[in-house]
């Protein structure tokens, strides 16, 4: 009996050692989504305004607000005509406002700006797009106008880093401005039959610009600053026939530029390209893109798409920018939101609830 | 020399515009019975209106000419996209370098699947969308080759117009005068104004009407100033282009240079010496109807 036990024990040990020798690492990782906190907005009361810790914005029409680093509600209000939201603060504006009040994430008034138009917050800077759609101005910390420029045609795309502002025009031109609003360069992608700028993104360092322009074909171009000026690093034709503003964004950790494209059959997809253009992957969406974020320190992109086949349907997708999607989570909601949360978490807004999610590999 | 080139460019543009107008006989108004609510080059939100604002009984409208849809914009919740001050927007390419843009549109009225629009097709519905205190259609016509916005009234079919521009007030404002001298009003036709010698900015308040509608109160089309029979100044609301980050009416005047804070038009500066000046101001609408104001400026007698 004892001998048999020793044989079984020895055999088990040999099998275990053999297994460990053959598979020294886990067979694979599983991505787990853990809900850390959940806030029901109708019952929540904002926390005290004393803190200066970073806050994380959310927008769930008709509400918007901020979550603090503990995952509690810091501030909440109703959207007037529109809201420009950034991590540092917001401007809640009416549709015909000529005065804009910039408030921090706790709702404290920081500056008042006298300007007609709609505000845009980028890289800690405050811009206002003029009522006619062809004027851009930047406003300083005391509410003073730093610069203002008018453009020869309608502004169709806009982005800025701390040092570089880039304006895309209906005429197909891209205008680069310095910190004082002075023009430093113009660029026009010339391969398309019809020149139009549909989307652009400036990376955080202000050294790369992703541009979607032209009709027949739509072309994505990544321009890089070579020390003197921005020059195209690569161009790629798109299947898109969208003729509409295109969301395009750099994801630094993932080393990719990601954009939405819609083909002739109105099938929507996300296209991911490496910065050098040598590798591309596409992810089919169930409908139009509704949000796209990269949790801090993670190379997993999180997309929120509307489900065009189902009323009030949404889908949350986790994607590493490769040919395979990591997870698809369908759900129903009247309104939904995806954004970055504290400590590398995600904020998922579903109707009047904000969930703090954490992606974990295990 | 600069002046010579400016004349050549202006003549060149008019030739191109006239030939385009002859070629583009198919241009049409977006509505059967539109009313021009605000005119091209009018002062609006401290800038030029670079198109027309139209109102009509029907909110559905047609394109000014058939064309290809090249841009269509709706408000978006995606933070990567910018908000649209013109609400829903659609832009068409018509060929021959012309594009038209329509704003303040109901986003739900824009069909994503449409790629071309014929003359008779409905483009969408306008309304109180975007930065629009009322319910009007924003119409722009853009000449891509010249990089100019063109006054649509020069291209659209002429509508019957029996009214003339109305000159509401004329002022002489002292230029570089010490102290804060108030502008001197020029009260009635054929008047004599006596002011100290020096440079005086001629300012004007005027309006035009397309006739028939209460809402149609627009800017006149052109202004000419003659001093002692010689042309001293002329500007027309033909085009708006951009130079040095500023929109310029007829390639010359920025908004700040053309309008004062009250909305009066700054015309030319007249230099008054020891002799009287005969001043004639001609204000025309876009079909050429003329309203004229003339007066004499006398220098104050030396003590």
GROMACS .gro file of C-alpha atoms in nm, chain A residues 59 61 95-98 117-118 120 122 129-131 133-135 149-154 156 158 170 193-195 198 215 243-245 247 249 266 289-291, chain B residues 45-47 68-74 77-86 91 93 99 101 112-113 115 130-133 142 144 149 242 244-247:
model
   78
   59UNK     CA    1  -2.046   6.330  -1.988
   61UNK     CA    2  -2.633   6.379  -2.150
   95UNK     CA    3  -2.581   7.779  -2.785
   96UNK     CA    4  -2.554   8.156  -2.840
   97UNK     CA    5  -2.318   8.245  -2.556
   98UNK     CA    6  -2.094   8.550  -2.578
  117UNK     CA    7  -1.861   8.111  -3.033
  118UNK     CA    8  -1.796   7.768  -2.890
  120UNK     CA    9  -1.253   7.403  -2.726
  122UNK     CA   10  -0.687   7.124  -2.569
  129UNK     CA   11  -1.424   7.888  -3.248
  130UNK     CA   12  -1.607   8.191  -3.387
  131UNK     CA   13  -1.978   8.186  -3.480
  133UNK     CA   14  -1.691   7.869  -3.820
  134UNK     CA   15  -1.377   8.031  -3.963
  135UNK     CA   16  -1.223   8.217  -3.668
  149UNK     CA   17  -0.694   8.440  -3.653
  150UNK     CA   18  -0.948   8.423  -3.930
  151UNK     CA   19  -0.929   8.163  -4.204
  152UNK     CA   20  -1.016   8.169  -4.571
  153UNK     CA   21  -1.257   7.877  -4.544
  154UNK     CA   22  -1.457   7.683  -4.288
  156UNK     CA   23  -1.333   7.145  -4.029
  158UNK     CA   24  -0.867   7.144  -3.500
  170UNK     CA   25  -1.260   7.291  -4.592
  193UNK     CA   26  -0.943   6.452  -5.632
  194UNK     CA   27  -1.121   6.684  -5.385
  195UNK     CA   28  -0.915   6.859  -5.115
  198UNK     CA   29  -1.172   6.573  -4.229
  215UNK     CA   30  -1.206   6.279  -5.104
  243UNK     CA   31  -1.740   6.282  -4.620
  244UNK     CA   32  -1.775   6.374  -4.252
  245UNK     CA   33  -1.540   6.471  -3.968
  247UNK     CA   34  -1.208   6.100  -3.527
  249UNK     CA   35  -0.603   5.995  -3.241
  266UNK     CA   36  -2.174   5.215  -4.418
  289UNK     CA   37  -1.775   5.516  -3.282
  290UNK     CA   38  -1.895   5.685  -2.964
  291UNK     CA   39  -1.575   5.700  -2.759
  407UNK     CA   40  -1.999   8.913  -3.386
  408UNK     CA   41  -1.701   9.143  -3.443
  409UNK     CA   42  -1.633   8.994  -3.785
  430UNK     CA   43  -2.103   6.662  -5.501
  431UNK     CA   44  -2.133   6.643  -5.123
  432UNK     CA   45  -1.780   6.689  -4.993
  433UNK     CA   46  -1.842   6.765  -4.626
  434UNK     CA   47  -2.125   6.695  -4.388
  435UNK     CA   48  -2.106   6.771  -4.019
  436UNK     CA   49  -2.330   6.700  -3.725
  439UNK     CA   50  -2.001   6.376  -2.852
  440UNK     CA   51  -1.656   6.254  -2.953
  441UNK     CA   52  -1.406   6.485  -2.782
  442UNK     CA   53  -1.168   6.450  -3.078
  443UNK     CA   54  -1.418   6.640  -3.294
  444UNK     CA   55  -1.486   7.010  -3.260
  445UNK     CA   56  -1.827   7.161  -3.189
  446UNK     CA   57  -2.001   7.316  -3.489
  447UNK     CA   58  -2.104   7.678  -3.446
  448UNK     CA   59  -2.303   7.643  -3.767
  453UNK     CA   60  -2.067   7.164  -4.833
  455UNK     CA   61  -1.836   7.099  -5.483
  461UNK     CA   62  -1.807   7.539  -5.359
  463UNK     CA   63  -2.169   7.570  -4.783
  474UNK     CA   64  -2.529   6.023  -4.481
  475UNK     CA   65  -2.578   5.811  -4.789
  477UNK     CA   66  -2.309   6.173  -5.239
  492UNK     CA   67  -2.563   7.608  -3.377
  493UNK     CA   68  -2.483   7.972  -3.290
  494UNK     CA   69  -2.807   8.102  -3.437
  495UNK     CA   70  -3.038   8.317  -3.229
  504UNK     CA   71  -1.634   7.987  -5.202
  506UNK     CA   72  -1.127   7.766  -5.424
  511UNK     CA   73  -1.566   8.392  -5.038
  604UNK     CA   74  -0.784   8.634  -4.592
  606UNK     CA   75  -0.219   8.790  -4.241
  607UNK     CA   76  -0.484   8.606  -4.042
  608UNK     CA   77  -0.752   8.867  -4.107
  609UNK     CA   78  -1.052   8.858  -4.334
   0.00000   0.00000   0.00000
